[in-house]
Short mmCIF file of C-alpha atoms in Angstrom, two decimals:
data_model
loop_
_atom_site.label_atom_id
_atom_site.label_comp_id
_atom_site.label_asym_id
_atom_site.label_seq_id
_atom_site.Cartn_x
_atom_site.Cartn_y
_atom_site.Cartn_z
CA UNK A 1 0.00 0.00 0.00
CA UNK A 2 2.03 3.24 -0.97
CA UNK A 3 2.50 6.55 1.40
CA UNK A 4 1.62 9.88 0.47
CA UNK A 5 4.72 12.67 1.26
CA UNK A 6 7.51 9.93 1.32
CA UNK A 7 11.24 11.51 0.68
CA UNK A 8 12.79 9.50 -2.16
CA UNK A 9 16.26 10.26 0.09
CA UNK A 10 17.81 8.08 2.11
CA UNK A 11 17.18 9.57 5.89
CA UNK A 12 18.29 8.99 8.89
CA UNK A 13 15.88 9.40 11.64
CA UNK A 14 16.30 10.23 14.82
CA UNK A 15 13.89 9.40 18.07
CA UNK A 16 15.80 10.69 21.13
CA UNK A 17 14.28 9.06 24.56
CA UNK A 18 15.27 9.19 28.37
CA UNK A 19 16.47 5.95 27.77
CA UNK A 20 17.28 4.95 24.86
CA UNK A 21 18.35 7.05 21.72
CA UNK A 22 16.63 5.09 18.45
CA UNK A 23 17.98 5.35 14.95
CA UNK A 24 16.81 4.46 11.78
CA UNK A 25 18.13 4.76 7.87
CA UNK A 26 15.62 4.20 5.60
CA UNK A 27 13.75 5.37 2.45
CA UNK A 28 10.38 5.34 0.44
CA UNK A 29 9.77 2.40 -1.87
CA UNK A 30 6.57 2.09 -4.61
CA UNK A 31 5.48 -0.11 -1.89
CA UNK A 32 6.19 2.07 1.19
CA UNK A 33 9.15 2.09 3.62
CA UNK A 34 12.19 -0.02 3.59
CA UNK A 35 14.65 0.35 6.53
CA UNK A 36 17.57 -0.85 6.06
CA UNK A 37 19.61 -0.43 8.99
CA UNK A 38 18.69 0.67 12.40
CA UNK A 39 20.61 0.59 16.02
CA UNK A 40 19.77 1.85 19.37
CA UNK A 41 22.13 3.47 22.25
CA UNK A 42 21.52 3.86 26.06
CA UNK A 43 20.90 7.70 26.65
CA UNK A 44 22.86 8.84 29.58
CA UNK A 45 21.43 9.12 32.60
CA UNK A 46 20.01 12.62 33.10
CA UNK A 47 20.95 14.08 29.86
CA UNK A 48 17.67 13.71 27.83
CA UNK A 49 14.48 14.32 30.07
CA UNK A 50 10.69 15.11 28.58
CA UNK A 51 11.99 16.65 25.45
CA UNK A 52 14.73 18.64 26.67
CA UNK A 53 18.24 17.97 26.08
CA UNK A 54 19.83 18.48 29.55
CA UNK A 55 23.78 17.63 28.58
CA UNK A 56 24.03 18.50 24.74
CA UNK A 57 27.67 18.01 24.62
CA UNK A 58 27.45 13.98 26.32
CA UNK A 59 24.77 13.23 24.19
CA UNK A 60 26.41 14.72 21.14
CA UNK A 61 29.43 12.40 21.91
CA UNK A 62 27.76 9.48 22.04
CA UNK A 63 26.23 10.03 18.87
CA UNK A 64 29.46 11.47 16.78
CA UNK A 65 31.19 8.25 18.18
CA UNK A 66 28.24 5.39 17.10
CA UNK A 67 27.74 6.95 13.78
CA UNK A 68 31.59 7.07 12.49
CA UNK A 69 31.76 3.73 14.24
CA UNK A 70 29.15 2.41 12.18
CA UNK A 71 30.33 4.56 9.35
CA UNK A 72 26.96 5.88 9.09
CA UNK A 73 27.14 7.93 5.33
CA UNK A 74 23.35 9.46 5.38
CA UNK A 75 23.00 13.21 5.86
CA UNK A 76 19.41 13.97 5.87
CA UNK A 77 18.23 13.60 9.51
CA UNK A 78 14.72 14.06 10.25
CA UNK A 79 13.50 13.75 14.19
CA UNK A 80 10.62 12.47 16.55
CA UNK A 81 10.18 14.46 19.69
CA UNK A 82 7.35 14.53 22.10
CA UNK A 83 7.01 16.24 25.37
CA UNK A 84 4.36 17.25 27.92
CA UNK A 85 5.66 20.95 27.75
CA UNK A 86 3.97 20.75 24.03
CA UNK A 87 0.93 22.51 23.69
CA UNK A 88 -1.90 21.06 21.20
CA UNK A 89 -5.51 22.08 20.91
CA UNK A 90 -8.23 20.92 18.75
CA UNK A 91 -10.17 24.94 17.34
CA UNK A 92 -12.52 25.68 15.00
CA UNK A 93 -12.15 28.24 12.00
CA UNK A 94 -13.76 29.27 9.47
CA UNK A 95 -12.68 27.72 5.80
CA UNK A 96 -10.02 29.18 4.29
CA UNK A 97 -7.18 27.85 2.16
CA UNK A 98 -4.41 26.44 3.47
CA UNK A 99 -1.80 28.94 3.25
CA UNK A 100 -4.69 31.63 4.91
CA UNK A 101 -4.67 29.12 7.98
CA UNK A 102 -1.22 30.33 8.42
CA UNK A 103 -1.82 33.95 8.56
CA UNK A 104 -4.86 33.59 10.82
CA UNK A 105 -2.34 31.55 13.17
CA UNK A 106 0.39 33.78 13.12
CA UNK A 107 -2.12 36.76 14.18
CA UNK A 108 -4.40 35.22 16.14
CA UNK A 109 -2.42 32.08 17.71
CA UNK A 110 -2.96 33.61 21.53
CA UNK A 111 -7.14 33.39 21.01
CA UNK A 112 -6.74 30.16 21.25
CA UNK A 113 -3.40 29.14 23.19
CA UNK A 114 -2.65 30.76 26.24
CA UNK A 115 0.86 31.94 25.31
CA UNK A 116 3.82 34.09 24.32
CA UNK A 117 4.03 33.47 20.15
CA UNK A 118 7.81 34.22 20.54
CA UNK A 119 8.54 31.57 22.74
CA UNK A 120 6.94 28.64 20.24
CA UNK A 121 6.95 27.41 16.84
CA UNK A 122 3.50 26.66 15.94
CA UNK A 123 2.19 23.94 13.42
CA UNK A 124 -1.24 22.82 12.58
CA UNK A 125 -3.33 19.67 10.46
CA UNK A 126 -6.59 19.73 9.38
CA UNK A 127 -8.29 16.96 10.79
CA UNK A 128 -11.99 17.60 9.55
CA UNK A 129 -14.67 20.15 8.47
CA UNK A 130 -17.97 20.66 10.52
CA UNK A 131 -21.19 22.29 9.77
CA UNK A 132 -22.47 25.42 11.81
CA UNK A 133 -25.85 25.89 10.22
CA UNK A 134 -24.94 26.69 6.68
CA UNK A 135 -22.05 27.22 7.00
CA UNK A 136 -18.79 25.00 6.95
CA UNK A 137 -16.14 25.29 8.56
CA UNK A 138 -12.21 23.71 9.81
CA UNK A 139 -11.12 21.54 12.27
CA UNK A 140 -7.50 22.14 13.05
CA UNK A 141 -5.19 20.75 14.94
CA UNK A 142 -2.48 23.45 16.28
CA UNK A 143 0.92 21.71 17.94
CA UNK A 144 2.67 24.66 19.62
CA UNK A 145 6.27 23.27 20.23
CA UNK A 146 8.49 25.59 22.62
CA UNK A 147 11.48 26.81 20.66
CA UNK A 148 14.19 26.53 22.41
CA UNK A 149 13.48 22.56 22.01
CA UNK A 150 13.32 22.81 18.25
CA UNK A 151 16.53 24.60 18.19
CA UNK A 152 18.13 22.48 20.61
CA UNK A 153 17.74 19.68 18.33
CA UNK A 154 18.51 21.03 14.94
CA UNK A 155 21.84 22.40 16.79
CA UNK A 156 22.89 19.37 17.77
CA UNK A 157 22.63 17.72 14.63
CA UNK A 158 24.22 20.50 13.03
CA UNK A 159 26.99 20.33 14.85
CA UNK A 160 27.03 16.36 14.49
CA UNK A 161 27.48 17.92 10.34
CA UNK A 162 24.18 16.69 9.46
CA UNK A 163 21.33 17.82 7.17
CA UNK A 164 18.21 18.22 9.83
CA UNK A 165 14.87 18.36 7.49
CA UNK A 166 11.96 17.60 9.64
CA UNK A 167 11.21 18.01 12.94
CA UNK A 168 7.81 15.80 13.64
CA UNK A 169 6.11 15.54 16.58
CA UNK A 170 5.76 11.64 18.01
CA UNK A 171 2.19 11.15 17.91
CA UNK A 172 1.77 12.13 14.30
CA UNK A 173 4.30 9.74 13.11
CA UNK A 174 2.00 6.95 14.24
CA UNK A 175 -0.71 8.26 13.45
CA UNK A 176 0.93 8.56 9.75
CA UNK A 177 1.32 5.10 9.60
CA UNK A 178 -2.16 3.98 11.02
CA UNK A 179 -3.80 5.55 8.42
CA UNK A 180 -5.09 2.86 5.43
CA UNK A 181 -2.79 0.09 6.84
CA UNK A 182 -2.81 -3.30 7.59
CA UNK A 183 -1.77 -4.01 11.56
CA UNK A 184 -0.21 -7.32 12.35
CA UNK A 185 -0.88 -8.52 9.22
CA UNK A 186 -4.83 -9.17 10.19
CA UNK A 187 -6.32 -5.95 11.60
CA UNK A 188 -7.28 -3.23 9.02
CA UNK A 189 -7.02 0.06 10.48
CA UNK A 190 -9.55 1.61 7.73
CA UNK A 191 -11.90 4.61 9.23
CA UNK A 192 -11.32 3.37 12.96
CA UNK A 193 -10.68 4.86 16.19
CA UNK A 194 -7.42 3.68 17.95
CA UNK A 195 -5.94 4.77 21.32
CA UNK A 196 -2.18 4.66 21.21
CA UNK A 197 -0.06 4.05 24.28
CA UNK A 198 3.58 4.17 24.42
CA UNK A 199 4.96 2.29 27.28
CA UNK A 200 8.25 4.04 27.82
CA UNK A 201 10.82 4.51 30.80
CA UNK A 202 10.07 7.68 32.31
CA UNK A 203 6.60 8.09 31.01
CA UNK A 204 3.74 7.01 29.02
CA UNK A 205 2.51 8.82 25.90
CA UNK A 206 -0.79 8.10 24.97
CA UNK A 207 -2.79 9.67 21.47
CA UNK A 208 -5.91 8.89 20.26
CA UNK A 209 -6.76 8.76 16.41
CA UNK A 210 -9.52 8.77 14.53
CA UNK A 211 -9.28 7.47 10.97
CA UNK A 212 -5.11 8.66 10.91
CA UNK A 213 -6.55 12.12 12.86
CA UNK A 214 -4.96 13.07 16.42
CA UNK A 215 -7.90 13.68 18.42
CA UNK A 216 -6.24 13.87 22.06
CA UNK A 217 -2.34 13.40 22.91
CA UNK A 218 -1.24 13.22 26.24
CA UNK A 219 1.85 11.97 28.67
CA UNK A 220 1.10 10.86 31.83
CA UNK A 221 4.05 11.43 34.37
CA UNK A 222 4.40 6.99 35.01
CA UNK A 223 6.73 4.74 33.13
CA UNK A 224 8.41 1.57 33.64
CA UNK A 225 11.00 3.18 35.61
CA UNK A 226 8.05 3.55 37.99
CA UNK A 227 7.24 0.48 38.26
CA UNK A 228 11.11 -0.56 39.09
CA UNK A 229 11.17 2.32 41.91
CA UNK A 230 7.27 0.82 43.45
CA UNK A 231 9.16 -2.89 43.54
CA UNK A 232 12.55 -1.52 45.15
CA UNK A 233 10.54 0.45 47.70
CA UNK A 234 8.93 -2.96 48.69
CA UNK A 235 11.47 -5.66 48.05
CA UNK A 236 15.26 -5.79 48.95
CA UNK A 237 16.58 -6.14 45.16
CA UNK A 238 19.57 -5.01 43.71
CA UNK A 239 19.43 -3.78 39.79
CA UNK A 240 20.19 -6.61 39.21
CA UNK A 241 18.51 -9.20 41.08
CA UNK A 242 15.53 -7.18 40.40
CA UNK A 243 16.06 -7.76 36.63
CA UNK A 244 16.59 -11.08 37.00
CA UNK A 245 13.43 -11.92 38.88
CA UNK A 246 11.55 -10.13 36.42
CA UNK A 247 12.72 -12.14 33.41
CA UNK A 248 11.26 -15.30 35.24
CA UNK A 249 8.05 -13.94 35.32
CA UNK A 250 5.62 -15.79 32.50
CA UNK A 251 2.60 -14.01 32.18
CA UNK A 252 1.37 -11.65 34.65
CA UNK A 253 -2.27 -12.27 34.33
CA UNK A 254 -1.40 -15.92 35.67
CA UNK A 255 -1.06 -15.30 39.12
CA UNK A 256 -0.13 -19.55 40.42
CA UNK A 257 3.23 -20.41 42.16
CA UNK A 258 4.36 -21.56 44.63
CA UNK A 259 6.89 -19.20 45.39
CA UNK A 260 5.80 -16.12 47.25
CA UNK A 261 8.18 -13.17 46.35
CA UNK A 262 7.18 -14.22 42.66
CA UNK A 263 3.53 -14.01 43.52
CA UNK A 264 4.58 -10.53 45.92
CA UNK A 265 6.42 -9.40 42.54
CA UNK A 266 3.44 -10.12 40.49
CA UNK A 267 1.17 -8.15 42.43
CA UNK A 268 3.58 -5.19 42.57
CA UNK A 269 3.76 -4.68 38.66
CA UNK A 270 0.25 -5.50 38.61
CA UNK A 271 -1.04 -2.88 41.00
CA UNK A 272 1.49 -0.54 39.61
CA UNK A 273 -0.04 -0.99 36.11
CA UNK A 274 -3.59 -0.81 37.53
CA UNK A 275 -2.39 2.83 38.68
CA UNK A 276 -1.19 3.88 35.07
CA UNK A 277 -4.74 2.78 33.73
CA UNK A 278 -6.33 4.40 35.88
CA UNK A 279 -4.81 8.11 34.94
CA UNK A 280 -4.82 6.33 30.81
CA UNK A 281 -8.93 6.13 31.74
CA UNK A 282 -8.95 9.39 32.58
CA UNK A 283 -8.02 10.53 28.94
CA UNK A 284 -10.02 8.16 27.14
CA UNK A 285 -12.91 9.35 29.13
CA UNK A 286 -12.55 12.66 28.11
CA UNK A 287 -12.67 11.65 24.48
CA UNK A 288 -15.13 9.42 24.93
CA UNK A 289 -17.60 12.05 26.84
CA UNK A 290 -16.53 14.81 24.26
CA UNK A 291 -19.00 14.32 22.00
CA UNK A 292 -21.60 11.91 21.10
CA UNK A 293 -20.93 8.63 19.28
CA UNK A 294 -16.73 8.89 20.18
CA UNK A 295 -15.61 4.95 20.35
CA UNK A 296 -12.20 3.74 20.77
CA UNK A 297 -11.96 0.65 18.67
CA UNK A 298 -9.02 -0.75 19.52
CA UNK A 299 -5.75 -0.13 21.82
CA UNK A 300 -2.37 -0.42 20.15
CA UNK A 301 0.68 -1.00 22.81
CA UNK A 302 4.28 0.39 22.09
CA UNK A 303 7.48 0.76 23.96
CA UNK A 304 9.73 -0.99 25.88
CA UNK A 305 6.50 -1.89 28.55
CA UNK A 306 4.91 -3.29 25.27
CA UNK A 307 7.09 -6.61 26.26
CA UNK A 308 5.62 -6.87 29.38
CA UNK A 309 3.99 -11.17 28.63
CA UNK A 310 0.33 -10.56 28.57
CA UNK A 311 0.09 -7.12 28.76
CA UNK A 312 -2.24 -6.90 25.69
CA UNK A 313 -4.35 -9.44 27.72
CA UNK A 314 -4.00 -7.10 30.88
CA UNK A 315 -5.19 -3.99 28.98
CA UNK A 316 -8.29 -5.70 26.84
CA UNK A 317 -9.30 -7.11 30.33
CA UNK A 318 -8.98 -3.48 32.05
CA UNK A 319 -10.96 -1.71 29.58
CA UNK A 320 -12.71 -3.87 27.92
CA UNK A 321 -11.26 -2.67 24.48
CA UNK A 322 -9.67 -5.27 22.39
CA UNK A 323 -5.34 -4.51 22.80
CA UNK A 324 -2.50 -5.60 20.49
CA UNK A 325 1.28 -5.40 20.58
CA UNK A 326 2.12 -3.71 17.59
CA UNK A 327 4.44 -5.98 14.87
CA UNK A 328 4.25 -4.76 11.97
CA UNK A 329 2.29 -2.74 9.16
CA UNK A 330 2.14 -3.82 5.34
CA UNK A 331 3.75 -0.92 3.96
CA UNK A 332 7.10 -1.48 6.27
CA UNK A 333 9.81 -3.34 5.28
CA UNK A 334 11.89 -4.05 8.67
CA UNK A 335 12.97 -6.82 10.24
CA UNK A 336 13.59 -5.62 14.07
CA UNK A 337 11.77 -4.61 17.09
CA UNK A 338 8.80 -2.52 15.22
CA UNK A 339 7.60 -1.68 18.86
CA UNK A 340 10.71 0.29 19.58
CA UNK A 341 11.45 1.90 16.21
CA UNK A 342 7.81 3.20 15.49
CA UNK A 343 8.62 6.95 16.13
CA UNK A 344 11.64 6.68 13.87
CA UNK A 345 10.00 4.88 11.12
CA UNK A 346 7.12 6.59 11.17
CA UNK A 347 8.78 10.12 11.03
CA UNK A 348 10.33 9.56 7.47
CA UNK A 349 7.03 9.90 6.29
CA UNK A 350 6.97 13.66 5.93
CA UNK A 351 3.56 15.63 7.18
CA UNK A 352 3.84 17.82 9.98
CA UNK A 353 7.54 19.49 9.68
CA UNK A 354 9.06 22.36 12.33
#
């Protein structure tokens, strides 16, 4: 199935995370996207936190050294970056053409977002057209990005002597990719309603769209590393001993042993994840209760907590909304771990730029 707005260049894209910083090189095919190489490096600790880069001249190191290591050739860079400090809202306007939507944004941007227009670079995508009375008007999405994170980034890959062309913001590169696809090889994503949720380290990001559409994106303040801190607070693990106990775990909707710190360990990630879907509720709610006949189809799972055995079990059973562990899409040629590298991927397809 072929992509609108793919770059017929070779890119190499960048997602930059609190834990790990994902890499990608791929281009646009008739048939879609083939990656052909891709490779992940820890983040140092404390140098990359919601959005921000913290230690620009650590994290540029890292990066010079891994891609002359790997004699990485590609100059075109285009980056995935979410954070909670970026602003989005969902306004009506009245229909215009496209390039008028930009004027009425640049003058009127604080009517509808509390803020100083110097301080942010503002995008927007149309999501839909409504009816008030006669008259018709535009849905927009505006993404207000604070700009000393946009030029944070493009500096640094400057100065790494790269070519940065795209800055895209996370949820919108899957939402790029959810659009007309195949999931898994089974599920057809067609004119449905998915909530996203990216299971990460410091956080979870979670976006809902509508028929390739970003309805709602939010973060909520609870990742894995969470869940680590809840079991250390309760058991007397190492690092590593708590690592190792949690590779013997099978499936944690299967609570029978006959070992009790397993079954105490159990409970622990259990109750912790019960407390992320609870404030995950919260935001589906809110779409839900928007307006009437909002559904939420299906839940997609991403991220390192995406590995988690039976977690897509754990989430259908929570809110009763059938869950899947995204592997693949038809229009992706790549052979790793899609559930890492979806922000990367999905950001060579080129939409929303900064």
């Amino acid at each position: 199935m072929k992509l609108p707005f793919l770059s017929s260049k070779k890119i190499l894209s960048l997602d930059i995370g609190s834990y790990e910083i994902k890499l990608v090189e791929g281009k646009s095919s008739k048939n879609g996207i083939v990656i052909d190489n891709y490779f992940s490096i820890p983040t140092p600790e404390n140098s990359y936190i919601d959005g921000e880069i913290l230690d620009k001249d650590l994290i540029y190191y890292i990066l010079k050294q891994e891609i002359n290591n790997r004699r990485i050739k590609t100059k075109y860079v285009h980056l995935s970056i979410n954070s909670s400090l970026i602003i989005t809202r969902e306004v009506i306007i009245p229909k215009v053409e496209e390039e008028e939507i930009k004027n009425i944004l640049q003058y009127q941007i604080e009517d509808y977002i509390p803020m100083n227009p110097k301080d942010y670079i503002v995008q927007f995508k149309i999501i839909g057209s409504i009816y008030e009375g006669d008259i018709e008007k535009l849905n927009i999405l505006i993404i207000a990005i604070p700009r000393n994170i946009v030029e944070s980034h493009f500096k640094l890959i400057k100065d790494l002597e790269l070519n940065p062309l795209v800055l895209d913001y996370q949820p919108n590169c899957l939402a790029k990719l959810i659009k007309n696809n195949i999931l898994n090889q089974v599920y057809s994503t067609n004119n449905l309603t998915y909530a996203t949720v990216d299971l990460g380290y410091n956080s979870t990001k979670i976006a809902i769209i509508e028929d390739g559409n970003i309805m709602v994106s939010r973060i909520v303040d609870m990742g894995m590393k969470h869940i680590d801190q809840n079991i250390l607070n309760f058991c007397d693990y190492s690092i590593r001993e708590l690592e190792e106990r949690k590779a013997e775990i099978g499936n944690i909707n299967c609570m029978e042993s006959e070992d009790s710190d397993y079954e105490i360990l159990l409970k622990l990630i259990k109750n912790s994840l019960e407390d992320l879907n609870d404030k995950i509720e919260m935001i589906f709610r809110y779409y839900l209760t928007r307006e009437i006949g909002n559904e939420i189809h299906g839940i997609l799972l991403y991220g390192g907590g995406s590995q988690i055995v039976g977690i897509s079990d754990f989430f259908t059973n929570y809110f009763n909304i059938p869950s899947v562990i995204i592997q693949s899409f038809d229009n992706i040629e790549f052979h790793g771990e899609i559930y890492k590298y979806i922000n990367s991927i999905g950001a060579i397809i080129r939409s929303i730029e900064v």
